[in-house]
PDB file of C-alpha atoms in Angstrom:
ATOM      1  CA  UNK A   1       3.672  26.864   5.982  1.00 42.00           C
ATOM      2  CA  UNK A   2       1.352  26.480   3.021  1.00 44.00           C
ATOM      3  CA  UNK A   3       1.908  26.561  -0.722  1.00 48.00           C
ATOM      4  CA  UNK A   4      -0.969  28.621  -2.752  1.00 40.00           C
ATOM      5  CA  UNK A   5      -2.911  26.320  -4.453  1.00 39.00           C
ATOM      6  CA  UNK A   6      -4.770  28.932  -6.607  1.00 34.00           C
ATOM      7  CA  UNK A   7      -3.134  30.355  -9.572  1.00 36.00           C
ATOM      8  CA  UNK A   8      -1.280  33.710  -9.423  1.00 42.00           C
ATOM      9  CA  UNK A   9      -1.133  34.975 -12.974  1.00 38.00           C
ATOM     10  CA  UNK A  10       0.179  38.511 -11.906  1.00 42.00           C
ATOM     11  CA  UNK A  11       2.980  39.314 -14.514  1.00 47.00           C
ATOM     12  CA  UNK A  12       5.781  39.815 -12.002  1.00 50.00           C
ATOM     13  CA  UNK A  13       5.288  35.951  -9.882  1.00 51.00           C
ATOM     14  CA  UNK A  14       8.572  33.843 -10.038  1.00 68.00           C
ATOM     15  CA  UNK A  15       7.948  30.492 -11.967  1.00 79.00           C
ATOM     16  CA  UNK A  16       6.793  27.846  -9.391  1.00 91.00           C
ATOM     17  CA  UNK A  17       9.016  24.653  -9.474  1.00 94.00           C
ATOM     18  CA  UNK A  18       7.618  21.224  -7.700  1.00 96.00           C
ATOM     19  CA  UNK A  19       9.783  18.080  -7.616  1.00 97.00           C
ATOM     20  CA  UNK A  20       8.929  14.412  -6.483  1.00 96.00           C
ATOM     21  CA  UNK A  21      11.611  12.202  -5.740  1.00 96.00           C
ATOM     22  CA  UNK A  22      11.332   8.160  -6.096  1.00 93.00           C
ATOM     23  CA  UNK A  23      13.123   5.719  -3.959  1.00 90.00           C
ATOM     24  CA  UNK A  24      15.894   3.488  -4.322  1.00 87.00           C
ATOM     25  CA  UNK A  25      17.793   3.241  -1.412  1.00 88.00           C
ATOM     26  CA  UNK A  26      21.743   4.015  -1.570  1.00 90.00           C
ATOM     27  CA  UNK A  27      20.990   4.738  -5.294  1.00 92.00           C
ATOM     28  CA  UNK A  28      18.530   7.659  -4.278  1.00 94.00           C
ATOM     29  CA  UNK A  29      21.806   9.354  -3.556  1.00 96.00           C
ATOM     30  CA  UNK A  30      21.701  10.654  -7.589  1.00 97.00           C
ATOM     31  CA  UNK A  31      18.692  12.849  -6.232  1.00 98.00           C
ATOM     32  CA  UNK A  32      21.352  14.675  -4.898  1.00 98.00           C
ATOM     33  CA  UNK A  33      22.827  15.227  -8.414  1.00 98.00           C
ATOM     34  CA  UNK A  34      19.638  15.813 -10.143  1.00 98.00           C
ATOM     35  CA  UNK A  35      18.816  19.034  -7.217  1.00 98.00           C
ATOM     36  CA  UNK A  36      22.242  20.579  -7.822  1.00 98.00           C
ATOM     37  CA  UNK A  37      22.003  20.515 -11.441  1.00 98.00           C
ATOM     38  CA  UNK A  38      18.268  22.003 -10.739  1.00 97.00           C
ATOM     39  CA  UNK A  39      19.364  24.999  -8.668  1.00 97.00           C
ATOM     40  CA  UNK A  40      22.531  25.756 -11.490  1.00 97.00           C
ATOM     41  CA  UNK A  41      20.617  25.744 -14.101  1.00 95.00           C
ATOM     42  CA  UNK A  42      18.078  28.187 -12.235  1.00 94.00           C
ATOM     43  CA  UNK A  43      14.754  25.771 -11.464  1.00 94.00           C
ATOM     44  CA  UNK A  44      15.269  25.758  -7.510  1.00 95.00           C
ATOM     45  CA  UNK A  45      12.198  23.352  -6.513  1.00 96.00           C
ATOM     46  CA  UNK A  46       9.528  25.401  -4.269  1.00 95.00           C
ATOM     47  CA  UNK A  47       8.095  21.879  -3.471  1.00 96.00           C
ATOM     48  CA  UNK A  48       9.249  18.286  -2.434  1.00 97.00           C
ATOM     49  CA  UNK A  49       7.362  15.368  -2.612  1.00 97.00           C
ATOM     50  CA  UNK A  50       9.273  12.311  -1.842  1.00 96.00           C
ATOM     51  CA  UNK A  51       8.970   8.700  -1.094  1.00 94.00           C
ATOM     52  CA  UNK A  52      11.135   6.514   0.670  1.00 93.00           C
ATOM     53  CA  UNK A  53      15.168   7.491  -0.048  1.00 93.00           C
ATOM     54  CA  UNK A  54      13.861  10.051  -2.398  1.00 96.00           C
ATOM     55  CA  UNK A  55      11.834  11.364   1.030  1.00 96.00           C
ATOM     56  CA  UNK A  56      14.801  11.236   3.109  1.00 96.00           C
ATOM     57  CA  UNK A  57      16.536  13.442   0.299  1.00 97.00           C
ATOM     58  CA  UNK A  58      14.035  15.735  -0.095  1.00 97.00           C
ATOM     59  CA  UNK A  59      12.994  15.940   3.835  1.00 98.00           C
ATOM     60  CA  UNK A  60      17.163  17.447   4.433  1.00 97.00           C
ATOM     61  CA  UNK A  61      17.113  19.683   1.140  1.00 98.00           C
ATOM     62  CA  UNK A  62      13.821  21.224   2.782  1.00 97.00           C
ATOM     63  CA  UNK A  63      15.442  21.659   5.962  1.00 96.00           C
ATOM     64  CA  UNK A  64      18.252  23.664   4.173  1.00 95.00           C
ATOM     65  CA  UNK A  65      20.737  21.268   3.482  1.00 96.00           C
ATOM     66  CA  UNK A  66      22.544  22.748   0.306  1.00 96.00           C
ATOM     67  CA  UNK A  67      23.586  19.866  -2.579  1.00 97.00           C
ATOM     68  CA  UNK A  68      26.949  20.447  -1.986  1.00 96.00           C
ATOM     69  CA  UNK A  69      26.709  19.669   1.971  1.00 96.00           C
ATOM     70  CA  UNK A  70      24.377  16.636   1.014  1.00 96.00           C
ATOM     71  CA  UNK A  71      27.278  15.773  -1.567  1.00 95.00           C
ATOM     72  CA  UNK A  72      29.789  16.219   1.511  1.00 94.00           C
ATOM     73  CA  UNK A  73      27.950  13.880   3.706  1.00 91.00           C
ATOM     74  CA  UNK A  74      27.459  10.993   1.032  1.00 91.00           C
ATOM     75  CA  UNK A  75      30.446  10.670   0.038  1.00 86.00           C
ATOM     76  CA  UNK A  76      31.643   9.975   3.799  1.00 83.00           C
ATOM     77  CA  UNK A  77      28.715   7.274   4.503  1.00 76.00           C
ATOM     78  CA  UNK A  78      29.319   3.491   4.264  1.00 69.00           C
ATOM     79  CA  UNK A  79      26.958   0.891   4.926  1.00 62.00           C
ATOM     80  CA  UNK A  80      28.356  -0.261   8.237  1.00 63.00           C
ATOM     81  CA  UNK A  81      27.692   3.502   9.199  1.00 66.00           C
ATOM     82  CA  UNK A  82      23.697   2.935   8.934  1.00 70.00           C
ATOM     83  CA  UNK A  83      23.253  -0.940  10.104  1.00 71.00           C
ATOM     84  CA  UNK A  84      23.434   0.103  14.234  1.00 72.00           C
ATOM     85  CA  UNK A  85      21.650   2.847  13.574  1.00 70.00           C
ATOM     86  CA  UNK A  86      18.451   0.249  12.014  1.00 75.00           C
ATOM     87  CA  UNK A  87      19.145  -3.000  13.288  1.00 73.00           C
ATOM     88  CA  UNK A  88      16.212  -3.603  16.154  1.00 76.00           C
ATOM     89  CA  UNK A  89      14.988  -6.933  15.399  1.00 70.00           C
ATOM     90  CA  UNK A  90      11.270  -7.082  14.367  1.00 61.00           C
ATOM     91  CA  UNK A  91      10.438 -10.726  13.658  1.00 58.00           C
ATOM     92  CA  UNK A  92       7.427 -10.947  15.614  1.00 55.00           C
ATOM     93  CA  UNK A  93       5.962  -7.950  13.354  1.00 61.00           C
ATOM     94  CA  UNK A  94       6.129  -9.935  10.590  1.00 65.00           C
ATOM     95  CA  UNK A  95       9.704  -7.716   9.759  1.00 75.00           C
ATOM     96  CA  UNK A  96      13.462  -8.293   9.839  1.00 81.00           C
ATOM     97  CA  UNK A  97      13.176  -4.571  11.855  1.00 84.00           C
ATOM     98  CA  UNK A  98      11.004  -3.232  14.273  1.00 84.00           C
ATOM     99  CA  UNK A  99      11.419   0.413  12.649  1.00 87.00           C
ATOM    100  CA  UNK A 100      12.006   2.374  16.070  1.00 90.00           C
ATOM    101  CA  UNK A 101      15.474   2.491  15.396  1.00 90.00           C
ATOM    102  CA  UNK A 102      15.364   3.904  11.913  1.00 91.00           C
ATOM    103  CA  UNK A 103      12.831   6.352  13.213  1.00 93.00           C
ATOM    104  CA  UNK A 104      15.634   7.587  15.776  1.00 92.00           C
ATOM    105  CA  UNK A 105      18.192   7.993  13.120  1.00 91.00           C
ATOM    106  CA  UNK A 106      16.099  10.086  10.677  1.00 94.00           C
ATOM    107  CA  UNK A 107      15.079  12.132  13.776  1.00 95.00           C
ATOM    108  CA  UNK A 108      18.673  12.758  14.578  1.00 93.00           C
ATOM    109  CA  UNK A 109      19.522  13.450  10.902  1.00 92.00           C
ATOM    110  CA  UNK A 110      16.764  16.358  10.800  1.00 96.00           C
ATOM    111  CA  UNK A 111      17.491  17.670  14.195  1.00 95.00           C
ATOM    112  CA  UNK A 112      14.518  16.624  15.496  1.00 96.00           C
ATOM    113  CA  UNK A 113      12.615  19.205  13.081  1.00 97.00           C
ATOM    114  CA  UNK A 114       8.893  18.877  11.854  1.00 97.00           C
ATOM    115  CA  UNK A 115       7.386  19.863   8.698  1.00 97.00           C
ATOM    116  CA  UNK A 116       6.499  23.068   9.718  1.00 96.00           C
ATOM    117  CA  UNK A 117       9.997  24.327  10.724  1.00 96.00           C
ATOM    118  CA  UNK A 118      11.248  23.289   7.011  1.00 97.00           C
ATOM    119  CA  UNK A 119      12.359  26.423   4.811  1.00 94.00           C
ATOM    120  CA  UNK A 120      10.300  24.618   1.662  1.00 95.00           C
ATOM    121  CA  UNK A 121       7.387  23.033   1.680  1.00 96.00           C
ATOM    122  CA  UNK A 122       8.217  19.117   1.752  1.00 97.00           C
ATOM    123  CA  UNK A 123       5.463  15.954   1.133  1.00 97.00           C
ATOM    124  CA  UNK A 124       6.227  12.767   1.895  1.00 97.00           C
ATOM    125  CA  UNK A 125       4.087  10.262   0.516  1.00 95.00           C
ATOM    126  CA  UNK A 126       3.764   6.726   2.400  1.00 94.00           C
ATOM    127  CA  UNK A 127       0.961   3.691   1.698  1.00 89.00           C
ATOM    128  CA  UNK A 128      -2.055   2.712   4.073  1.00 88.00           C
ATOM    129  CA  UNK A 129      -1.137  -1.183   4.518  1.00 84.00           C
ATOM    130  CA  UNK A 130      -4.707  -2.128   4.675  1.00 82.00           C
ATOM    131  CA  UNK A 131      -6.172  -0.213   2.211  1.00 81.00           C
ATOM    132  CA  UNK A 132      -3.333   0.340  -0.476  1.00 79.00           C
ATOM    133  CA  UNK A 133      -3.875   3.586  -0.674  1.00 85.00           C
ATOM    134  CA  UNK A 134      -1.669   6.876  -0.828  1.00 88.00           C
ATOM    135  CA  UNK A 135      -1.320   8.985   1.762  1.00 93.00           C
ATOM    136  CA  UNK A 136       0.430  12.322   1.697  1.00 95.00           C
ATOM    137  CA  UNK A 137       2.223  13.634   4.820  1.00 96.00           C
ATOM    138  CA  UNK A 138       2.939  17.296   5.441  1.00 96.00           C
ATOM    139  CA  UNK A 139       2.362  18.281   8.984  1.00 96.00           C
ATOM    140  CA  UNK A 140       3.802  16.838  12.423  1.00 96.00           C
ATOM    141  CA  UNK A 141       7.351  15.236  13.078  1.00 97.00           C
ATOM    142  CA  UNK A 142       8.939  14.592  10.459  1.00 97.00           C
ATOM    143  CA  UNK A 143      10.722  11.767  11.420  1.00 97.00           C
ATOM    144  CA  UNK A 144       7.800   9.368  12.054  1.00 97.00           C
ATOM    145  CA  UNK A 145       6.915  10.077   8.127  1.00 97.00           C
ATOM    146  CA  UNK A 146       9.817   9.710   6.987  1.00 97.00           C
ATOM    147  CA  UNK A 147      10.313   6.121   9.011  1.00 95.00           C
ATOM    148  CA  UNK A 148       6.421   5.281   7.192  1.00 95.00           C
ATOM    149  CA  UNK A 149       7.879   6.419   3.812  1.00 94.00           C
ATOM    150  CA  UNK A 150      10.832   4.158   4.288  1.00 92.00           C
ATOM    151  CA  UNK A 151       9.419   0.993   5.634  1.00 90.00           C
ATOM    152  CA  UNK A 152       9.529  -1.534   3.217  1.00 84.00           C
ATOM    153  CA  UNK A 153       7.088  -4.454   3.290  1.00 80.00           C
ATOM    154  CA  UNK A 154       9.085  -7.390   5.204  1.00 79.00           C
ATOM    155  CA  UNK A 155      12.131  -5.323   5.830  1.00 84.00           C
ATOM    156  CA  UNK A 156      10.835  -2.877   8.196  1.00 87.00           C
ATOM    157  CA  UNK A 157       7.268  -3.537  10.209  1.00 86.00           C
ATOM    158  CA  UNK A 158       4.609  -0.437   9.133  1.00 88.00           C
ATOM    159  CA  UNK A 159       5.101   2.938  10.817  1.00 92.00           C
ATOM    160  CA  UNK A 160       1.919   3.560  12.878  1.00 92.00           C
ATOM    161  CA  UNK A 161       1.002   7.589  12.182  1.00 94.00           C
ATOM    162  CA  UNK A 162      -2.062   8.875  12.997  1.00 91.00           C
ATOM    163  CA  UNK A 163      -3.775   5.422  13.558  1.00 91.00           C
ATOM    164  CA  UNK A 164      -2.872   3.986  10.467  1.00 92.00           C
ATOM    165  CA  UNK A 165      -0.268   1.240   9.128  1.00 89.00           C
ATOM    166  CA  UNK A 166       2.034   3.111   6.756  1.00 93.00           C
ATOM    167  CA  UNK A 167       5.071   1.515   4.998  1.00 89.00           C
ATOM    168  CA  UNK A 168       7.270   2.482   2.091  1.00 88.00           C
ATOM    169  CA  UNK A 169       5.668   4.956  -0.516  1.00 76.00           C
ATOM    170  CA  UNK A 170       7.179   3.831  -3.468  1.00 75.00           C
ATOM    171  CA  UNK A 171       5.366   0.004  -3.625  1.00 72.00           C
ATOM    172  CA  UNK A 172       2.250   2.308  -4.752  1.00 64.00           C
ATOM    173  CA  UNK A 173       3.934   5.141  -6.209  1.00 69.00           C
ATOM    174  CA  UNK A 174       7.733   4.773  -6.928  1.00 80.00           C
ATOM    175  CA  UNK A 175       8.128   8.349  -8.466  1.00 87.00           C
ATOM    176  CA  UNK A 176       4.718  10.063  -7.169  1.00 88.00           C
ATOM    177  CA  UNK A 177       5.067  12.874 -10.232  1.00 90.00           C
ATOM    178  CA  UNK A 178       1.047  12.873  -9.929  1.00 88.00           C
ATOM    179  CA  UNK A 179       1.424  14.271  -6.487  1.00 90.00           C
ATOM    180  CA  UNK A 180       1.972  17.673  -7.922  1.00 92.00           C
ATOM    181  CA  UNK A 181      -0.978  18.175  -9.835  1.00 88.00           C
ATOM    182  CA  UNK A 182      -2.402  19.250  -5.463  1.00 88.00           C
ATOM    183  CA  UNK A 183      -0.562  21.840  -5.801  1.00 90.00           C
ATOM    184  CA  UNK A 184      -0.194  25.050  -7.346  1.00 86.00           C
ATOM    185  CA  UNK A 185       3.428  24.610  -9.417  1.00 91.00           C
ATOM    186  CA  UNK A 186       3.812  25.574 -12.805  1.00 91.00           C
ATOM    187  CA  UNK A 187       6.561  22.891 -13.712  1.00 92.00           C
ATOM    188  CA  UNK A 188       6.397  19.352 -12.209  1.00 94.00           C
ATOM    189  CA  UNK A 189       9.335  16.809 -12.597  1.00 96.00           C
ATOM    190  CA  UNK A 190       9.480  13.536 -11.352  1.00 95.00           C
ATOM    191  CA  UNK A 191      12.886  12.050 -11.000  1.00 96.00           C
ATOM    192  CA  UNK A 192      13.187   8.547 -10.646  1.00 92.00           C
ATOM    193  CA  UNK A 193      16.347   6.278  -8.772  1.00 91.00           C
ATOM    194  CA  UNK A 194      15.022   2.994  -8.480  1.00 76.00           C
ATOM    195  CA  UNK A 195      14.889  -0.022  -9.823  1.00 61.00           C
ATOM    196  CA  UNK A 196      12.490   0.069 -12.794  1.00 61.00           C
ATOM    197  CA  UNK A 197      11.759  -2.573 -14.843  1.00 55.00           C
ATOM    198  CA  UNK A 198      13.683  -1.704 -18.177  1.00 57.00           C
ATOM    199  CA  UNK A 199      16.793  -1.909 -15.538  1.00 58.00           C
ATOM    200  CA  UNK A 200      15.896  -5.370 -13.796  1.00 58.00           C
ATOM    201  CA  UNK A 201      15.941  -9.017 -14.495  1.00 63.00           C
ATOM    202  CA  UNK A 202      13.552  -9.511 -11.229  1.00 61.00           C
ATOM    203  CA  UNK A 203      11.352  -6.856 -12.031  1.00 64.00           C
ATOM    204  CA  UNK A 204      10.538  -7.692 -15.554  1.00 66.00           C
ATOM    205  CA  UNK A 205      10.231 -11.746 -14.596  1.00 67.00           C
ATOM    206  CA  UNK A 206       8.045 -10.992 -12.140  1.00 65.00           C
ATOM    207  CA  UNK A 207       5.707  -8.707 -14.864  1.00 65.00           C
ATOM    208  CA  UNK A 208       5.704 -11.760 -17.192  1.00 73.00           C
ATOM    209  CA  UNK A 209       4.155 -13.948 -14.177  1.00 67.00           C
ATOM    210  CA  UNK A 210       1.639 -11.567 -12.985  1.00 65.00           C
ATOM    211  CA  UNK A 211       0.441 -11.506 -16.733  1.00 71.00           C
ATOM    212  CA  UNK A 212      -0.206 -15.011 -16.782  1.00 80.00           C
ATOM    213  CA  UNK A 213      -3.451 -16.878 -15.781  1.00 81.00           C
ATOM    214  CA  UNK A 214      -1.592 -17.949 -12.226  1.00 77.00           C
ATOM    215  CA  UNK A 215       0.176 -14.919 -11.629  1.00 69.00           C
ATOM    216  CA  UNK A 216      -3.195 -12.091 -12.404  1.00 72.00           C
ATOM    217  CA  UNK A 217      -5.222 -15.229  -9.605  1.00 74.00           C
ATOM    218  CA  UNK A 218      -2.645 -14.753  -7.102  1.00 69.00           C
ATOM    219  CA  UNK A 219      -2.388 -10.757  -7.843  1.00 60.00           C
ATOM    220  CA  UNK A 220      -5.517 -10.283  -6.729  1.00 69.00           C
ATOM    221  CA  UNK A 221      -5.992 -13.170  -4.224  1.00 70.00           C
ATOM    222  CA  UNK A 222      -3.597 -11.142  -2.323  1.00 64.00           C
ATOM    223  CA  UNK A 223      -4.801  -7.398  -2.970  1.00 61.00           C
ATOM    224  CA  UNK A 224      -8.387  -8.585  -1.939  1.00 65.00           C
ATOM    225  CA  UNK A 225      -7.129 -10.222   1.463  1.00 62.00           C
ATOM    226  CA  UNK A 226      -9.426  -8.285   4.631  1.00 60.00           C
ATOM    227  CA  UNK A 227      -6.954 -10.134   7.041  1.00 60.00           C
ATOM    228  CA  UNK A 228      -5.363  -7.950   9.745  1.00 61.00           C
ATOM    229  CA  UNK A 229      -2.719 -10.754  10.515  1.00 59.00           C
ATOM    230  CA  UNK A 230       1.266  -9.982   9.707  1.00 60.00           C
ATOM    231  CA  UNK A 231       0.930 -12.734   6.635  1.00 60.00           C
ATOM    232  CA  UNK A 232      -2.259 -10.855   5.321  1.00 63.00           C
ATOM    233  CA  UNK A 233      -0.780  -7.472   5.457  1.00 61.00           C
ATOM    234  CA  UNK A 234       2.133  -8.245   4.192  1.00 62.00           C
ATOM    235  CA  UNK A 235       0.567 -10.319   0.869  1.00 61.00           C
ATOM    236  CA  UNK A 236      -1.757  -6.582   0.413  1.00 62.00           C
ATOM    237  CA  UNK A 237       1.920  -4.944   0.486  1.00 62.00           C
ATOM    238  CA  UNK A 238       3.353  -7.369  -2.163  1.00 63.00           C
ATOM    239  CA  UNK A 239       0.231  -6.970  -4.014  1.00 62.00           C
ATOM    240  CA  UNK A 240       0.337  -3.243  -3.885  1.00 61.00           C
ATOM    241  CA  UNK A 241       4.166  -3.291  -5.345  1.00 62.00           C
ATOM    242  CA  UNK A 242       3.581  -5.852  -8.083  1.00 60.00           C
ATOM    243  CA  UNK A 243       0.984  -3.127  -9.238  1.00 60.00           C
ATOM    244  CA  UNK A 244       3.411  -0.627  -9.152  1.00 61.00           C
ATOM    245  CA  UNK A 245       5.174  -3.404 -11.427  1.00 56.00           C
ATOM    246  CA  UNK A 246       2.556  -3.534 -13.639  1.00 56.00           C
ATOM    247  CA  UNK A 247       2.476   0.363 -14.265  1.00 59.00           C
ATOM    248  CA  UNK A 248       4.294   1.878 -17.808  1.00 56.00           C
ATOM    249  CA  UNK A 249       5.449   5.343 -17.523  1.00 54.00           C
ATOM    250  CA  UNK A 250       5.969   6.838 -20.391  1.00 52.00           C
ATOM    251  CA  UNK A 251       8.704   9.008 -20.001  1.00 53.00           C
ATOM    252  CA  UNK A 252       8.562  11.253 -23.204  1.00 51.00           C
ATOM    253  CA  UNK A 253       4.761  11.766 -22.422  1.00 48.00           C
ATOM    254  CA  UNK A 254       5.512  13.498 -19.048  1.00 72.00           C
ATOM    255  CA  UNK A 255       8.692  15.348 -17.489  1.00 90.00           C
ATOM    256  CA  UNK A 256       9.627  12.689 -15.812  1.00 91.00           C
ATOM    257  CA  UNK A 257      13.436  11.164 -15.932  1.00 93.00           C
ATOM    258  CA  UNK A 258      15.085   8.277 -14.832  1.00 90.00           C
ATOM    259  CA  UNK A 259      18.995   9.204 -13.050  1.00 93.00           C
ATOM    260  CA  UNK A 260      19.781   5.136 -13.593  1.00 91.00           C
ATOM    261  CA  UNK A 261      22.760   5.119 -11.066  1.00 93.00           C
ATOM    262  CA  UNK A 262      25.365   2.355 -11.824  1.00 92.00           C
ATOM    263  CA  UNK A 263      25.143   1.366  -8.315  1.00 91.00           C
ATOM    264  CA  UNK A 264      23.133  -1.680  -5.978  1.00 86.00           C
ATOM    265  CA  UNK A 265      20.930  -0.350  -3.307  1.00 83.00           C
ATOM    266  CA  UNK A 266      22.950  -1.441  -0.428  1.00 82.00           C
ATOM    267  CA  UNK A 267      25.968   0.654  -2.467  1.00 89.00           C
ATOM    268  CA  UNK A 268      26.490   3.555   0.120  1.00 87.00           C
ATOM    269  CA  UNK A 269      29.700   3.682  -0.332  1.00 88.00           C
ATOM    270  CA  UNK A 270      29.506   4.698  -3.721  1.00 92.00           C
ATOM    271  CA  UNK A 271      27.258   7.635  -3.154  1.00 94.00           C
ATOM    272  CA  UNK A 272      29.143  10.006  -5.571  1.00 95.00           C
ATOM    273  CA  UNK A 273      28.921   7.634  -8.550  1.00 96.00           C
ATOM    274  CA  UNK A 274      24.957   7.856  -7.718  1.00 96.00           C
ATOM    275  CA  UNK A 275      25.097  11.767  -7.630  1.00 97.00           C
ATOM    276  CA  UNK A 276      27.136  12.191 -10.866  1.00 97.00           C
ATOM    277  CA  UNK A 277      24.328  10.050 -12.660  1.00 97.00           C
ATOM    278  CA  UNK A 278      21.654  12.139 -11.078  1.00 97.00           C
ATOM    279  CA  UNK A 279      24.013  15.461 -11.908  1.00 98.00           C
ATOM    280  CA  UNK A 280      23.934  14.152 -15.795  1.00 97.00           C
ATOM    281  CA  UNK A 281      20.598  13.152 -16.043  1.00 96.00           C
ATOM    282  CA  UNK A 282      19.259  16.424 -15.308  1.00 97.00           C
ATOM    283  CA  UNK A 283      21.794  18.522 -17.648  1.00 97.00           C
ATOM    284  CA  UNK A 284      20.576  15.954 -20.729  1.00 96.00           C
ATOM    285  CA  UNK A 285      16.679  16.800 -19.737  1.00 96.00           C
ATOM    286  CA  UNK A 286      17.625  20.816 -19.189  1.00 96.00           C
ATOM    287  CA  UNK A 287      16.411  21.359 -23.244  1.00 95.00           C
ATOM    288  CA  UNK A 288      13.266  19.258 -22.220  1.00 94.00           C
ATOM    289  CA  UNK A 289      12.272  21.743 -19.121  1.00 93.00           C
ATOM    290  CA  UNK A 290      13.336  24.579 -20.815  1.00 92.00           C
ATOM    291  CA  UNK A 291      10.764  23.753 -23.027  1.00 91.00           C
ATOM    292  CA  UNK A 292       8.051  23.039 -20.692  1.00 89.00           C
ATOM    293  CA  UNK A 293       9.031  26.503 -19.617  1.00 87.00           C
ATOM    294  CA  UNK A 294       8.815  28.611 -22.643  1.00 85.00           C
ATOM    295  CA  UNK A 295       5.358  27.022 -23.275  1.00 82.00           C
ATOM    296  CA  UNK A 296       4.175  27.814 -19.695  1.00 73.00           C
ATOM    297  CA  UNK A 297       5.055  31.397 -21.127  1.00 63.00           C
ATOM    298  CA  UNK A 298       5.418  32.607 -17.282  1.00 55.00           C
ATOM    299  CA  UNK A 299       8.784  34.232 -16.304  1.00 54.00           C
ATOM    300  CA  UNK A 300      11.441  32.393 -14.520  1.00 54.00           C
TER     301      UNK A 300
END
């Protein structure tokens, strides 16, 4: 399954909708929200790019999951409901978790599907360990990309796909909104879940260090590390976040919003509080892609 990427300007072509979903963990649950209020409001996504939760999300949506069964689910997870499913010890990969678990779950929650049996066409974006940079899955099992997406730097050890050391998308792109531009969509949103730094204490201390003398050293002491030991890779994956860190997005400069759900990552149990913020977030932007849409001047 492949999505144009030359533009169709033939008067009767539906408006093209791409969405990319940020992590967040349990509080990725509000991109659950922010797709139902999409779809009522009449902007069903044609594309999904996620990373990390937000992939996870966006990998079951694609696979035909409607909101309201996603909604269904939530609400009945609780964090004692996930831990078996993740907990294979990983210590001597420099990781709390080996990973193989968590790839087992996610294969079990998508049936065992891969990209190509998805009804919509779904990219999950991951990071190269070694090299920092972004790499965009879309073809293969799905649950392999989804386990690279997810793997964050000292939790879970990096995914190996394809030959490479992948781990959690989101330390170089928390809401990969740029993503889109590969494609052919004529409305991109990014929708972030996260934490971002106007919403966290460690997050914003850890921007005033990295702009001092010390902190820019150690920055890129660690990004310019060659090692291929478990300490070296991981100091290129902290390296990698804190530039993520680093990054401003100005919000009112792209369509990009930020669900902020009142809950703490580990919160699965309060899934639905998540979803409502995601729900509201999207009907407050609605006049802003409305907008975007009149001036795209294509019909809907």
């Amino acid at each position: 399954m492949t999505l144009p990427r030359t533009a169709d300007t033939s008067p009767g072509r539906r408006f093209r909708v791409g969405v990319a979903l940020g992590g967040g963990s349990a509080r990725g649950y509000a991109h659950i929200g922010a797709l139902a209020s999409l779809e009522r409001h009449g902007f069903p996504p044609d594309i999904v790019v996620g990373t990390s939760f937000g992939a996870v999300i966006g990998a079951l949506y694609a696979a035909g999951r409607s909101p309201a069964d996603l909604r269904a689910e939530a609400a009945a997870m609780r964090r004692r409901d996930v831990f078996p499913h993740i907990a294979d010890f990983g210590l001597h990969k420099g990781a709390l978790f080996g990973g193989r678990r968590l790839e087992e779950y996610f294969d079990a929650m998508v049936e065992g599907r891969s990209f190509e049996d998805l009804g919509r066409f779904l990219v999950v974006v991951a990071t190269d360990v070694d090299t920092g940079e972004r790499v965009m899955l879309s073809s293969g099992a799905l649950a392999p990309a989804l386990r690279a997406s997810a793997s964050i730097p000292g939790v879970f050890a990096p995914a190996i796909v394809d030959g490479r050391r992948l781990m959690d998308g989101g330390i170089g792109s928390p809401v990969p909104l740029d993503t889109l531009r590969a494609f052919d969509v004529d409305l991109a949103i990014g929708i972030g879940a996260g934490m971002e730094a106007q919403d966290s204490r460690t997050i914003r201390a850890a921007r005033r260090f990295l702009r001092t003398d010390v902190g820019q050293r150690l920055h890129r002491s660690l990004g310019q590390g060659t090692g291929r030991g478990v300490a070296s890779r991981l100091g290129r994956a902290l390296a990698y976040a804190a530039d993520g860190w680093l990054t401003e997005v100005d919000e009112q400069a792209s369509l990009q919003v930020h669900t902020r759900p009142p809950i703490h990552w580990l919160n699965f149990h309060r899934a639905e509080a998540a979803i409502r913020a995601g729900d509201e977030a999207l009907n407050s932007f609605m006049p802003r892609i409305r907008q975007a849409v009149d001036a795209a001047a294509v019909p809907v």
